Coordinates of C-alpha atoms in Angstrom, one line a residue:
M1 CA 217.8 32.3 274.8
P2 CA 219.2 34.9 272.0
D3 CA 220.3 38.4 273.0
L4 CA 218.2 40.9 272.0
G5 CA 219.2 44.0 270.0
P6 CA 217.9 47.5 270.1
G7 CA 214.0 47.3 269.3
E8 CA 213.8 43.3 269.2
L9 CA 211.3 41.2 271.0
L10 CA 211.4 37.7 272.6
V11 CA 207.6 35.9 272.5
E12 CA 206.3 33.2 273.7
V13 CA 204.5 31.3 271.2
E14 CA 200.8 30.6 272.3
A15 CA 199.5 29.3 269.0
A16 CA 200.8 29.2 265.5
T17 CA 198.9 28.1 262.0
V18 CA 199.8 26.5 259.1
C19 CA 199.7 28.3 255.8
G20 CA 200.1 26.8 252.3
T21 CA 203.6 28.8 251.8
D22 CA 204.8 26.4 255.1
V23 CA 203.6 23.6 253.0
H24 CA 205.6 24.6 249.7
L25 CA 208.5 25.1 251.6
W26 CA 208.2 21.6 253.1
R27 CA 208.0 20.2 250.3
G28 CA 210.4 22.0 248.7
E29 CA 208.2 24.0 246.0
V30 CA 208.9 27.1 246.6
T31 CA 211.0 28.6 243.6
T32 CA 210.9 32.2 244.4
G33 CA 212.5 34.6 246.8
R34 CA 215.4 33.7 248.9
P35 CA 216.0 30.0 248.8
L36 CA 215.1 28.0 251.9
E37 CA 218.4 27.1 253.6
L38 CA 218.3 24.2 256.4
P39 CA 218.2 23.6 258.9
A40 CA 214.9 26.3 259.8
I41 CA 212.2 26.8 261.5
L42 CA 209.1 27.1 259.2
G43 CA 206.2 29.0 260.3
H44 CA 205.6 32.8 260.1
E45 CA 201.7 32.7 261.5
G46 CA 201.7 32.9 265.2
C47 CA 200.6 34.5 268.3
G48 CA 202.1 34.9 271.5
R49 CA 202.9 37.1 274.6
V50 CA 206.2 39.2 275.0
V51 CA 208.3 37.6 277.2
A52 CA 211.7 40.2 277.0
C53 CA 212.1 43.5 275.3
G54 CA 215.6 44.6 273.9
A55 CA 214.5 47.8 274.6
P56 CA 211.0 50.2 274.4
V57 CA 209.7 48.8 271.3
V58 CA 206.1 50.6 270.2
V59 CA 203.7 48.3 269.5
G60 CA 200.0 48.7 267.6
D61 CA 196.7 48.0 268.5
G62 CA 193.5 47.5 266.7
G63 CA 192.6 50.9 267.4
G64 CA 195.8 52.6 265.9
A65 CA 197.6 53.6 269.1
G66 CA 200.7 52.9 270.2
G67 CA 203.3 52.1 273.7
P68 CA 206.3 51.0 274.4
A69 CA 206.4 47.4 274.6
A70 CA 205.9 45.5 277.8
V71 CA 206.3 41.6 279.0
G72 CA 203.3 39.9 278.9
D73 CA 201.7 42.1 276.1
R74 CA 199.9 39.7 273.5
I75 CA 200.8 40.6 270.0
V76 CA 201.3 39.1 266.2
W77 CA 204.0 40.5 264.3
T78 CA 205.0 41.4 260.4
H79 CA 207.5 40.3 257.7
A80 CA 210.5 43.1 258.2
P81 CA 210.9 45.2 255.1
C82 CA 214.2 46.6 255.1
G83 CA 212.8 50.4 254.9
R84 CA 215.2 51.9 252.3
C85 CA 215.4 50.3 248.7
R86 CA 212.9 51.3 246.2
A87 CA 209.7 49.7 246.9
C88 CA 209.7 50.5 250.7
A89 CA 211.0 54.4 250.2
V90 CA 209.5 55.2 247.0
W91 CA 206.8 53.2 245.8
R92 CA 205.4 52.5 249.1
R93 CA 205.1 48.7 248.8
P94 CA 207.2 47.1 251.4
A95 CA 205.0 43.3 251.0
A96 CA 207.4 43.9 247.5
C97 CA 210.9 44.3 249.4
P98 CA 213.4 42.5 248.1
Q99 CA 215.6 42.5 251.5
R100 CA 213.0 41.7 253.7
L101 CA 213.2 39.5 256.6
T102 CA 210.7 37.1 256.0
Y103 CA 209.5 34.8 259.0
G104 CA 209.7 30.9 258.9
R105 CA 212.5 30.9 255.5
W106 CA 215.6 32.2 257.5
P107 CA 218.5 29.4 258.1
L108 CA 218.7 29.0 261.6
R109 CA 222.4 29.7 261.8
T110 CA 221.6 33.5 260.6
P111 CA 221.0 35.7 263.8
P112 CA 218.5 36.1 265.4
H113 CA 218.0 32.7 264.7
L114 CA 214.6 31.6 266.3
T115 CA 212.4 33.1 262.9
G116 CA 210.3 30.9 263.1
T117 CA 207.0 30.2 264.7
F118 CA 206.6 26.2 264.8
A119 CA 208.8 26.5 268.0
R120 CA 208.2 28.0 271.6
H121 CA 209.7 31.1 271.2
C122 CA 210.3 33.6 268.0
V123 CA 212.1 36.7 267.8
V124 CA 210.5 39.6 266.5
V125 CA 213.0 41.8 264.9
A126 CA 213.2 45.6 265.1
G127 CA 212.2 46.4 261.3
A128 CA 208.9 43.9 262.1
G129 CA 205.8 45.7 262.7
R130 CA 204.0 44.5 266.1
V131 CA 200.2 44.4 266.9
R132 CA 198.3 43.8 269.9
V133 CA 195.6 41.1 269.7
P134 CA 192.3 42.1 271.1
P135 CA 191.6 40.3 274.6
A136 CA 188.3 38.4 273.0
V137 CA 190.4 37.0 270.0
P138 CA 191.7 33.2 270.7
A139 CA 195.3 32.9 270.2
P140 CA 194.6 30.2 266.9
V141 CA 192.1 32.7 265.5
A142 CA 194.8 35.7 265.9
A143 CA 197.2 33.6 264.4
A144 CA 195.3 32.8 261.2
A145 CA 194.5 36.9 261.0
S146 CA 197.8 37.7 261.1
C147 CA 197.8 35.8 257.3
A148 CA 195.0 35.0 255.9
V149 CA 192.4 37.8 257.1
R150 CA 195.4 40.6 256.8
T151 CA 195.8 39.4 253.1
A152 CA 192.4 39.7 252.6
A153 CA 192.4 43.1 254.2
H154 CA 194.5 44.1 251.6
A155 CA 193.1 42.7 249.3
I156 CA 189.5 44.2 249.9
E157 CA 190.9 47.9 250.1
R158 CA 192.7 47.5 246.9
A159 CA 189.1 46.7 245.2
C160 CA 187.7 49.4 247.2
R161 CA 189.8 52.0 245.6
P162 CA 188.9 54.2 243.1
G163 CA 188.2 52.6 239.5
P164 CA 186.1 50.6 237.4
V165 CA 183.7 49.6 240.4
G166 CA 182.9 53.2 241.1
S167 CA 184.0 53.3 244.0
A168 CA 184.9 57.0 246.0
A169 CA 187.0 54.6 248.1
G170 CA 191.1 54.0 248.8
V171 CA 192.0 56.5 250.4
P172 CA 195.2 55.6 251.9
G173 CA 194.7 53.5 255.5
S174 CA 193.2 50.5 256.2
V175 CA 190.3 48.9 255.0
A176 CA 188.0 50.7 257.0
G177 CA 189.3 54.3 256.8
A178 CA 191.3 55.0 260.0
P179 CA 193.4 51.5 261.0
G180 CA 191.8 48.7 262.6
S181 CA 188.4 49.9 262.2
A182 CA 186.4 46.6 261.2
V183 CA 183.4 47.9 260.2
G184 CA 184.5 50.3 257.7
S185 CA 184.4 54.1 256.5
A186 CA 181.2 54.8 254.2
E187 CA 184.0 55.4 251.7
A188 CA 184.8 51.8 251.6
A189 CA 181.8 50.3 252.1
A190 CA 180.4 52.1 249.1
G191 CA 183.2 50.3 247.2
L192 CA 181.3 47.3 247.9
A193 CA 178.0 47.7 248.6
G194 CA 175.2 46.7 246.4
R195 CA 178.0 45.0 244.1
S196 CA 178.0 41.3 242.8
V197 CA 181.4 39.8 244.3
L198 CA 182.7 36.4 243.2
V199 CA 185.6 34.5 245.5
Q200 CA 187.2 31.9 243.8
G201 CA 188.1 29.4 246.6
A202 CA 187.2 28.7 249.7
G203 CA 189.9 28.4 252.4
P204 CA 191.1 30.7 254.6
L205 CA 192.0 33.1 252.6
G206 CA 188.3 33.0 250.2
L207 CA 186.1 32.7 253.5
A208 CA 187.8 35.9 255.2
V209 CA 187.4 38.0 251.9
A210 CA 183.5 36.5 251.8
A211 CA 183.2 37.7 255.0
W212 CA 184.7 41.1 254.8
A213 CA 182.6 41.6 251.1
R214 CA 179.3 40.5 252.7
H215 CA 180.4 42.7 255.8
L216 CA 180.9 45.7 253.5
A217 CA 177.1 44.9 252.5
A218 CA 178.0 43.2 249.0
E219 CA 174.4 42.6 247.8
R220 CA 176.0 38.8 246.0
V221 CA 178.8 36.8 247.5
V222 CA 179.2 33.8 245.1
A223 CA 182.0 32.0 246.6
V224 CA 183.6 28.8 244.4
D225 CA 185.5 25.9 245.3
A226 CA 185.7 22.2 244.5
R227 CA 185.2 20.5 247.9
P228 CA 181.4 20.1 249.4
E229 CA 182.2 20.8 252.9
R230 CA 184.0 24.0 251.9
R231 CA 181.0 25.4 249.8
A232 CA 179.2 24.4 252.9
L233 CA 181.6 26.7 255.1
A234 CA 181.7 29.7 252.7
S235 CA 177.8 29.9 253.6
R236 CA 178.4 30.6 257.0
F237 CA 181.1 33.0 256.1
G238 CA 178.8 36.0 254.2
A239 CA 178.9 33.6 250.7
T240 CA 175.1 33.9 249.7
T241 CA 175.7 31.6 246.8
A242 CA 178.5 28.7 246.8
V243 CA 179.5 26.3 243.8
P244 CA 181.7 24.2 241.9
P245 CA 184.3 25.5 239.5
G246 CA 183.0 25.6 236.3
A247 CA 179.8 27.3 237.5
A248 CA 180.6 30.4 238.3
A249 CA 179.5 32.6 235.4
E250 CA 176.1 31.1 235.5
A251 CA 175.8 32.0 239.2
V252 CA 176.8 35.3 239.1
G253 CA 174.3 36.3 236.5
A254 CA 174.2 37.2 232.9
G255 CA 174.8 40.8 234.1
G256 CA 178.4 39.2 235.2
A257 CA 180.3 40.2 239.0
D258 CA 181.4 43.6 239.5
V259 CA 184.5 42.4 241.8
A260 CA 186.3 38.8 241.4
F261 CA 188.9 37.8 243.8
E262 CA 191.0 34.7 243.1
C263 CA 192.1 33.1 246.2
S264 CA 192.4 29.3 245.2
G265 CA 195.7 29.2 243.3
A266 CA 194.1 26.8 240.7
A267 CA 195.8 26.8 237.3
A268 CA 192.0 26.9 235.6
A269 CA 190.4 29.6 238.3
P270 CA 191.7 33.0 236.3
A271 CA 190.0 32.2 232.9
E272 CA 186.7 31.3 234.7
G273 CA 187.1 34.3 236.8
V274 CA 187.6 36.6 233.5
R275 CA 184.7 35.1 231.8
A276 CA 181.9 35.8 234.8
L277 CA 183.2 39.4 235.3
R278 CA 181.1 42.3 233.5
P279 CA 182.8 44.9 231.2
G280 CA 184.5 46.8 232.9
A281 CA 185.2 45.1 236.5
R282 CA 188.0 44.2 238.7
Y283 CA 190.3 41.0 239.3
V284 CA 191.8 40.6 242.2
L285 CA 194.3 38.0 242.1
V286 CA 195.5 36.7 245.3
G287 CA 196.1 33.1 245.3
Q288 CA 198.3 32.6 242.3
V289 CA 201.9 33.0 243.8
G290 CA 202.9 29.3 241.9
G291 CA 202.4 30.9 238.7
S292 CA 200.6 28.1 237.2
G293 CA 197.6 29.9 236.4
A294 CA 197.4 32.4 232.9
V295 CA 195.2 35.2 232.6
P296 CA 193.4 35.5 229.4
A297 CA 194.7 38.5 228.3
A298 CA 192.4 39.0 225.1
E299 CA 189.3 38.3 227.3
V300 CA 190.8 41.6 229.7
V301 CA 191.3 43.7 226.5
R302 CA 188.1 42.8 225.3
R303 CA 186.0 43.5 228.5
Q304 CA 187.7 46.5 229.8
L305 CA 189.2 44.7 233.1
T306 CA 191.6 45.8 236.1
V307 CA 193.8 43.7 237.1
D308 CA 195.5 43.9 240.5
G309 CA 197.9 41.4 242.3
I310 CA 198.0 41.1 245.7
L311 CA 200.9 39.9 247.7
S312 CA 201.2 39.5 251.8
A313 CA 200.0 42.7 253.2
E314 CA 201.4 45.8 255.4
P315 CA 200.8 46.4 259.0
R316 CA 198.1 48.8 258.7
H317 CA 196.4 45.0 257.4
Y318 CA 197.5 43.1 260.4
A319 CA 195.4 45.7 262.5
S320 CA 192.4 46.0 260.7
A321 CA 192.4 42.6 260.6
L322 CA 192.1 41.7 264.0
A323 CA 189.5 44.8 264.5
F324 CA 187.4 43.0 262.1
V325 CA 188.0 39.4 263.7
A326 CA 187.1 40.3 267.2
A327 CA 184.2 42.6 266.1
T328 CA 183.0 39.6 264.3
L329 CA 183.4 36.8 266.1
S330 CA 179.7 36.1 266.8
T331 CA 179.1 36.4 263.1
Y332 CA 181.3 34.8 261.6
P333 CA 182.2 31.0 262.8
W334 CA 186.5 32.0 262.9
H335 CA 186.9 29.0 265.4
A336 CA 186.0 27.1 262.2
L337 CA 189.4 28.1 260.8
V338 CA 191.3 26.6 263.9
A339 CA 189.4 23.4 265.0
D340 CA 192.4 21.2 264.3
R341 CA 195.0 21.0 267.1
F342 CA 198.6 19.2 267.0
P343 CA 201.3 19.7 269.2
L344 CA 204.6 21.0 268.4
A345 CA 206.2 17.7 268.3
R346 CA 203.5 16.5 265.5
A347 CA 204.4 19.3 263.3
T348 CA 205.0 17.3 260.8
E349 CA 200.8 15.9 261.1
A350 CA 199.8 19.6 260.7
L351 CA 202.0 20.2 257.8
T352 CA 200.6 16.6 256.1
A353 CA 196.9 17.5 256.8
A354 CA 197.0 21.0 255.4
A355 CA 198.6 19.8 252.8
T356 CA 196.1 17.1 252.0
G357 CA 192.8 19.6 252.4
A358 CA 192.3 17.2 255.5
A359 CA 192.8 20.6 258.0
L360 CA 191.4 24.4 256.8
K361 CA 193.9 25.7 259.0
P362 CA 195.9 23.5 261.4
V363 CA 197.2 25.1 264.8
V364 CA 200.8 23.8 266.1
A365 CA 200.5 25.1 269.7
P366 CA 204.0 24.3 272.3
D367 CA 203.4 21.4 274.3
P368 CA 202.1 21.1 277.6

């Protein structure tokens, strides 16, 4: 095991989950950001228990409180921005930090070496945020929440800030106002309450967005997905209507949607999403990380739309995501996201299952 530096933690991984980014890295399809240098340990979604501490470290929890890290703490952790560049210090956008340590993408030769979650242990570096997992949240669900649900938290927060949808929300902090609140402040709820929401893509990210939108009292939540089984699952995650691609505009009605979230990554999705929005609406792009989808600029101008791009999330979004999941375990079937489990020795099968769509969010767990 590596020697721990000041502020570092060694975590025994209880469960990791497969993200679409892992699949793209595995296939050699990622052309942006830091090139993947082999050998490397894939995986950035994980939940684990602290087994060693390099020095006293502060971790947060769902209520926003913190205390010294202790052996036995069950946590999720964030990527590690540098804290010094313009993105971090001036723009306050640490997810855009060009120097951040991104788990699952650093070569094995680079200290602290264990920086992927498809392993028995992972080192949480000093600059990474750490959030305690509520006791009721199972490890695979917490691992999934550390990516899909926290990114959904970021997207929902952006949609609820002041802007065309007429919200008074968007105060700094989590989706819920105070970090970690699962229900949402009156201001945040006002951003979507009574609104018509379009969610393109019913994978883990889209399902989390649909659940959160419905939880914040959206009147109509229309989910779009090509797979019938995912449309059926979207209905269990708060969607009031679920339709195949091409049917979004009809499903949202003649008035158009107030807010749309693009979570599919499909090349044709932005054009359909824009045309399903009402004038003055907001379009939140979350899934278009591959650069294949084109946003019709003339339609954006003609409809006077606001377009937002969402990349990853910040520590407060992790806390909000875990709190939201903990509060809605009996409302939404979070376990359905992580129904397929693979031992660590079969991680390649887990990646294949994610790549083919045979599993929503495959779980990679250390061998017994």
